CSV table of C-alpha atoms in Angstrom, one decimal:
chain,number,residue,atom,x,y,z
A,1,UNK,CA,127.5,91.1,87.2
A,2,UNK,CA,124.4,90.2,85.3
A,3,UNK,CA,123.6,92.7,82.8
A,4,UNK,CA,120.6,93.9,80.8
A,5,UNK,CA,120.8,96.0,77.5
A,6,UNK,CA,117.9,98.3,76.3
A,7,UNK,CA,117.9,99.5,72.7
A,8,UNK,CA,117.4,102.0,71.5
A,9,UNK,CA,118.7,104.5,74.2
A,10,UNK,CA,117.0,107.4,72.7
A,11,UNK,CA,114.6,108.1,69.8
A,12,UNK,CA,112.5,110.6,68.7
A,13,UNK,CA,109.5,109.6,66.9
A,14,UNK,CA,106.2,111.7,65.5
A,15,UNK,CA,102.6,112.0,67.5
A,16,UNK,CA,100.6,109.3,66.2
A,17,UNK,CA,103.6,106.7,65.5
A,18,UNK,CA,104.7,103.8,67.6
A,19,UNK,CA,107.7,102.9,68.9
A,20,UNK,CA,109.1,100.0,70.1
A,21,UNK,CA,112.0,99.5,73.0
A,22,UNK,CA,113.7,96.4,73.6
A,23,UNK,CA,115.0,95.2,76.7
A,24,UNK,CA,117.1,91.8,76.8
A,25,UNK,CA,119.2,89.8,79.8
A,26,UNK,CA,122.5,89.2,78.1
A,27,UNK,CA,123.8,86.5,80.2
A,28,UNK,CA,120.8,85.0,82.5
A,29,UNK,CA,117.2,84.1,81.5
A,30,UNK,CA,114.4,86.1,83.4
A,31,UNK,CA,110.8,85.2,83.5
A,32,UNK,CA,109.5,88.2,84.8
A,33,UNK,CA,110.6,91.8,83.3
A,34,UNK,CA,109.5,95.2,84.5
A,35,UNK,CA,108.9,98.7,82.7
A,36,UNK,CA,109.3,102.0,84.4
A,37,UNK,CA,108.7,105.4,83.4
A,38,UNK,CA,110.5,108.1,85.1
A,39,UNK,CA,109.3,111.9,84.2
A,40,UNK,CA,111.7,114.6,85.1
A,41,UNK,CA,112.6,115.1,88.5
A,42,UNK,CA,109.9,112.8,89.3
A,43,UNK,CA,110.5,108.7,90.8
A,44,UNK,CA,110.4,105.8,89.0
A,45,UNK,CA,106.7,104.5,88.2
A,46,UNK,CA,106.4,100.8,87.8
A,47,UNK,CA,103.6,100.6,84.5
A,48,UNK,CA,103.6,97.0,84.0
A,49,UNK,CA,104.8,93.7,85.2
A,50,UNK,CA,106.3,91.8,82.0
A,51,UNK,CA,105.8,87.6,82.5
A,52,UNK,CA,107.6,85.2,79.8
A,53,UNK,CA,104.8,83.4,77.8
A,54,UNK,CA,101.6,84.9,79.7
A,55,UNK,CA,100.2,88.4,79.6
A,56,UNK,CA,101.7,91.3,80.7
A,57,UNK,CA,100.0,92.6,84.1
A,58,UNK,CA,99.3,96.8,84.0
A,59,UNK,CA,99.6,99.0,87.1
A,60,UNK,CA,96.4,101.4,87.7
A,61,UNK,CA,96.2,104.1,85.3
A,62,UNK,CA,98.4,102.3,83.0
A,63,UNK,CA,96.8,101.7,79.5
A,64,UNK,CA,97.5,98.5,78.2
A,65,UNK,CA,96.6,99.5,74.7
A,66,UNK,CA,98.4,101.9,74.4
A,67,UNK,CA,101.9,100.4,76.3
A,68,UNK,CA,102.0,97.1,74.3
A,69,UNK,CA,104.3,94.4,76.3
A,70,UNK,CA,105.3,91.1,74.9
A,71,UNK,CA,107.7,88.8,76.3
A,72,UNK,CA,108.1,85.8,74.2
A,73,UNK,CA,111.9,84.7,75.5
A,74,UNK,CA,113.2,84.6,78.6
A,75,UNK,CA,115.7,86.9,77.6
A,76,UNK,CA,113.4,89.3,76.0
A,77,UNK,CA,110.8,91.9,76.4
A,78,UNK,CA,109.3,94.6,74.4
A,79,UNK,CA,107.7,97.7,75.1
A,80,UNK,CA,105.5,99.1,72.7
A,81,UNK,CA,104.2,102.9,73.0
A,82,UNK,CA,101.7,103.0,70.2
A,83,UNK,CA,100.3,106.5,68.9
A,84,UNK,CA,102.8,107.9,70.8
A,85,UNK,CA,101.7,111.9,72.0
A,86,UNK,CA,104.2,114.6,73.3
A,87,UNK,CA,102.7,113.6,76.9
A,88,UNK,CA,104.7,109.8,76.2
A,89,UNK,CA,107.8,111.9,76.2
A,90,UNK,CA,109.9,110.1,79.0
A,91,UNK,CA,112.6,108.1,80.5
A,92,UNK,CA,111.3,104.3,79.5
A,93,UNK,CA,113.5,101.8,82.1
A,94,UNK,CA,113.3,98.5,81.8
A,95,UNK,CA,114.9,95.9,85.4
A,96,UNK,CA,114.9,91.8,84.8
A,97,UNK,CA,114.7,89.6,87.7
A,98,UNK,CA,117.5,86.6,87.8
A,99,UNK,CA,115.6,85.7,90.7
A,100,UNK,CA,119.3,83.7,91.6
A,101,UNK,CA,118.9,85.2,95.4
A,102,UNK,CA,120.3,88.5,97.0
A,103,UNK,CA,119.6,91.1,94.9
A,104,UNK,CA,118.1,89.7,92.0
A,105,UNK,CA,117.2,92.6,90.2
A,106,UNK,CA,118.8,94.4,87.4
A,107,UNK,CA,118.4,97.6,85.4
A,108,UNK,CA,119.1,98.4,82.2
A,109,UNK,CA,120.9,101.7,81.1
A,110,UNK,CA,117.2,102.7,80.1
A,111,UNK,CA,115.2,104.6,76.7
A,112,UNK,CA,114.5,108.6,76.1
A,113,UNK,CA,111.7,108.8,74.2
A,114,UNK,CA,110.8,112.3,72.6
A,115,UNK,CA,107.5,112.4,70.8
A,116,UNK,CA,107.6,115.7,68.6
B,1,UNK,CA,99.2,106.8,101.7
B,2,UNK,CA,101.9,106.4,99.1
B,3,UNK,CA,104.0,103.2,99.2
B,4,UNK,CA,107.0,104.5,100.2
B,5,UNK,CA,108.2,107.9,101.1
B,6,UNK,CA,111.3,109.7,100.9
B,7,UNK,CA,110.2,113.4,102.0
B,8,UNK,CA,113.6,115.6,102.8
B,9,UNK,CA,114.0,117.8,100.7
B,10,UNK,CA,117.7,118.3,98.8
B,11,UNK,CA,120.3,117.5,101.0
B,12,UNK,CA,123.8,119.4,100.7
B,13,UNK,CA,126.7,118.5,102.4
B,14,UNK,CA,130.3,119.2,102.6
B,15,UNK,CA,133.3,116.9,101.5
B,16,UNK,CA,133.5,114.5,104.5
B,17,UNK,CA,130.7,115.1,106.4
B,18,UNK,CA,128.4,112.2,106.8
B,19,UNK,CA,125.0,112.1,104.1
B,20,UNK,CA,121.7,110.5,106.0
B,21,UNK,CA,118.6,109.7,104.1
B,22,UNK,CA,115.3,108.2,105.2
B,23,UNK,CA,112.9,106.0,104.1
B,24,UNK,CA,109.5,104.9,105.2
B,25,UNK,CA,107.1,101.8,103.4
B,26,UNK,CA,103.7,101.4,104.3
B,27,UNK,CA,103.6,97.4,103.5
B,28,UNK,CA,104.1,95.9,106.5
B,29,UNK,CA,104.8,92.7,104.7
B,30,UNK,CA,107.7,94.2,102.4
B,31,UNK,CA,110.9,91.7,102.7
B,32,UNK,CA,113.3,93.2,100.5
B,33,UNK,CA,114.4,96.9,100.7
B,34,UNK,CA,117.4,98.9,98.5
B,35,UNK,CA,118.9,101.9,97.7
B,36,UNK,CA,119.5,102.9,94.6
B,37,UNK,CA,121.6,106.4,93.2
B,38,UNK,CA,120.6,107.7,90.3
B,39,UNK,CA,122.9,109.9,88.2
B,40,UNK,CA,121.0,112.8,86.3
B,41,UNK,CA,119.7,111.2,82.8
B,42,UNK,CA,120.8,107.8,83.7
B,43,UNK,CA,119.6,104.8,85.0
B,44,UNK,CA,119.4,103.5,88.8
B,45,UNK,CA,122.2,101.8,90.2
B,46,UNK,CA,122.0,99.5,93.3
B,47,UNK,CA,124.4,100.9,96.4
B,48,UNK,CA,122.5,98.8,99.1
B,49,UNK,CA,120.0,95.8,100.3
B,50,UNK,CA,118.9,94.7,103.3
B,51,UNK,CA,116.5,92.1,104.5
B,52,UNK,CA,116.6,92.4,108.1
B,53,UNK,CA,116.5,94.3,111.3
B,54,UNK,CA,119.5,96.2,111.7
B,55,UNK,CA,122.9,97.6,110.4
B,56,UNK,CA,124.7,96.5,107.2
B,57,UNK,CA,127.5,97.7,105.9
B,58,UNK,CA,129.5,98.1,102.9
B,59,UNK,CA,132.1,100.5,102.4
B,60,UNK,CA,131.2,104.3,103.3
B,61,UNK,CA,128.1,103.2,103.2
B,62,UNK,CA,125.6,101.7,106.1
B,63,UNK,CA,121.6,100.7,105.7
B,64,UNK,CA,119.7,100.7,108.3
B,65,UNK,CA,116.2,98.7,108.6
B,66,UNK,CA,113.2,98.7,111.4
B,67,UNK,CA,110.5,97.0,110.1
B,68,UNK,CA,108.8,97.9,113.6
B,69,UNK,CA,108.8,101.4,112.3
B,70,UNK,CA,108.4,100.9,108.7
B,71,UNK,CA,111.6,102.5,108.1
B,72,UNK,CA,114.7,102.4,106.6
B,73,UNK,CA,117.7,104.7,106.1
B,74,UNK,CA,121.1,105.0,104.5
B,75,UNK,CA,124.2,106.7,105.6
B,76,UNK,CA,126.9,107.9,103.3
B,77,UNK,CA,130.3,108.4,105.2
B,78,UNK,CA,133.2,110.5,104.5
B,79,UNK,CA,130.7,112.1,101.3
B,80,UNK,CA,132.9,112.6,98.3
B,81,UNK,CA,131.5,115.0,95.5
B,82,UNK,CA,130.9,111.9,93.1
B,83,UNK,CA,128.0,110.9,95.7
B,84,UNK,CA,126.1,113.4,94.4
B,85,UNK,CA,123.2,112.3,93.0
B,86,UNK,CA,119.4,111.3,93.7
B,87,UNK,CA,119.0,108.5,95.9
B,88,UNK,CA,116.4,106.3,95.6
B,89,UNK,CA,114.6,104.1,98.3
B,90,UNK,CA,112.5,101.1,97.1
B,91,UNK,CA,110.9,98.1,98.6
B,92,UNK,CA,109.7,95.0,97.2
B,93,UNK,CA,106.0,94.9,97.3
B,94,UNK,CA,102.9,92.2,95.9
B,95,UNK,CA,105.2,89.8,95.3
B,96,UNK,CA,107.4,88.9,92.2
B,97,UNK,CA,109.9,91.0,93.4
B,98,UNK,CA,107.9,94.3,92.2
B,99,UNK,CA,109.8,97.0,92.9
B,100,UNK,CA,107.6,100.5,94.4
B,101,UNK,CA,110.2,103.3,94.3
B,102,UNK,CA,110.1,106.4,96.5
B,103,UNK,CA,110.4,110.3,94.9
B,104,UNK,CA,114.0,110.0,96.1
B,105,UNK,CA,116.4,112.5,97.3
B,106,UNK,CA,118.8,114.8,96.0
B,107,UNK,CA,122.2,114.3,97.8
B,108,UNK,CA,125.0,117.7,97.1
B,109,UNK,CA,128.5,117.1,97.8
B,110,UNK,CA,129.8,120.1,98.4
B,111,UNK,CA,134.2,120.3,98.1
């Protein structure tokens, strides 16, 4: 099946520092990306909608300053958490469309981010 | 209203018995709806999708859709204690295959 790698799968980083997480589709090309952050015990939150050579669109209450996206190959999108606080401590997933029919979507094995 | 809505509580069940979870959406123009499990510290994993009214199958698993009622629910047969897990319910929403995830819920297999 098709797969998609996010890197790193876990970094710590200091308040006030960014960090960056990558997600790539290893073996299909996907013009649109998501990013989801999942708190503890809490559902996955879609925070932006990641399209290949256009702006990123933001869900409400999502700043877009602060969660950089950029998605300048079909096979790759970054996130971006810059001036990272303790409160940007989370489970960062990343899913890829295929868009080849049935399920089309795919998840990678996702990034825990600790801001210390 | 939230999007969609998982709202039991966690469910524990013993070895064998049969696991039933339900979903509701408020989109009544949603198209595409999965279950996913989700393993404690790891990413979602795809057990189901369904696009239409009805049953589908697949293994000891069955989804069930009624887009009259906005609803739809999975069944886990014959529950082993690898099922357990949180399950999540999500449904494609505003186009571009946009996923909107319920809080899930937490399924105990119990040997």
């Amino acid at each position: 099946g098709a797969v998609v790698s996010q890197h790193p799968s876990r970094v710590i980083c200091k308040s006030g520092t960014s960090v960056k997480i990558e997600c790539r589709s290893l073996d299909f090309q996907a013009t649109t990306m998501f990013w989801y952050r999942q708190f503890p015990k809490q559902s996955l939150m879609l925070m932006a909608t990641s399209n290949e050579g256009s702006k990123a669109t933001y869900e409400q209450g999502v700043e877009k300053d602060k969660f950089l996206i950029n998605h300048a190959s079909l096979t790759l999108s970054t996130l971006t958490v810059t001036s990272a606080h303790p409160e940007d401590s989370s489970f960062y997933i990343c899913s890829a469309d295929s868009g080849t029919g049935g399920n089309t979507i795919y998840f990678g094995e996702g990034s825990w981010l600790t801001v210390v | 209203q939230k999007e969609v809505e998982q709202n039991s509580g966690p469910l524990s069940v013993p070895e064998g018995a049969i696991a039933s979870l339900n979903c509701t959406y408020s989109d009544r123009g949603s198209q595409s709806f999965f279950w996913y499990r989700q393993y404690s510290g790891k990413s979602p994993e795809l057990i189901m999708f369904i696009y239409s009214n009805g049953d589908k199958e697949d293994g000891r698993f069955t989804a069930q859709l009624n887009k009259a009622s906005q609803y739809v629910s999975l069944l886990i047969r014959d529950s082993q204690p690898s099922d357990s897990a949180t399950y999540l319910c999500a449904v494609t929403a505003g186009g571009n295959n946009r996923l909107a995830f319920g809080k899930g819920n937490q399924v105990v297999v119990i040997p």
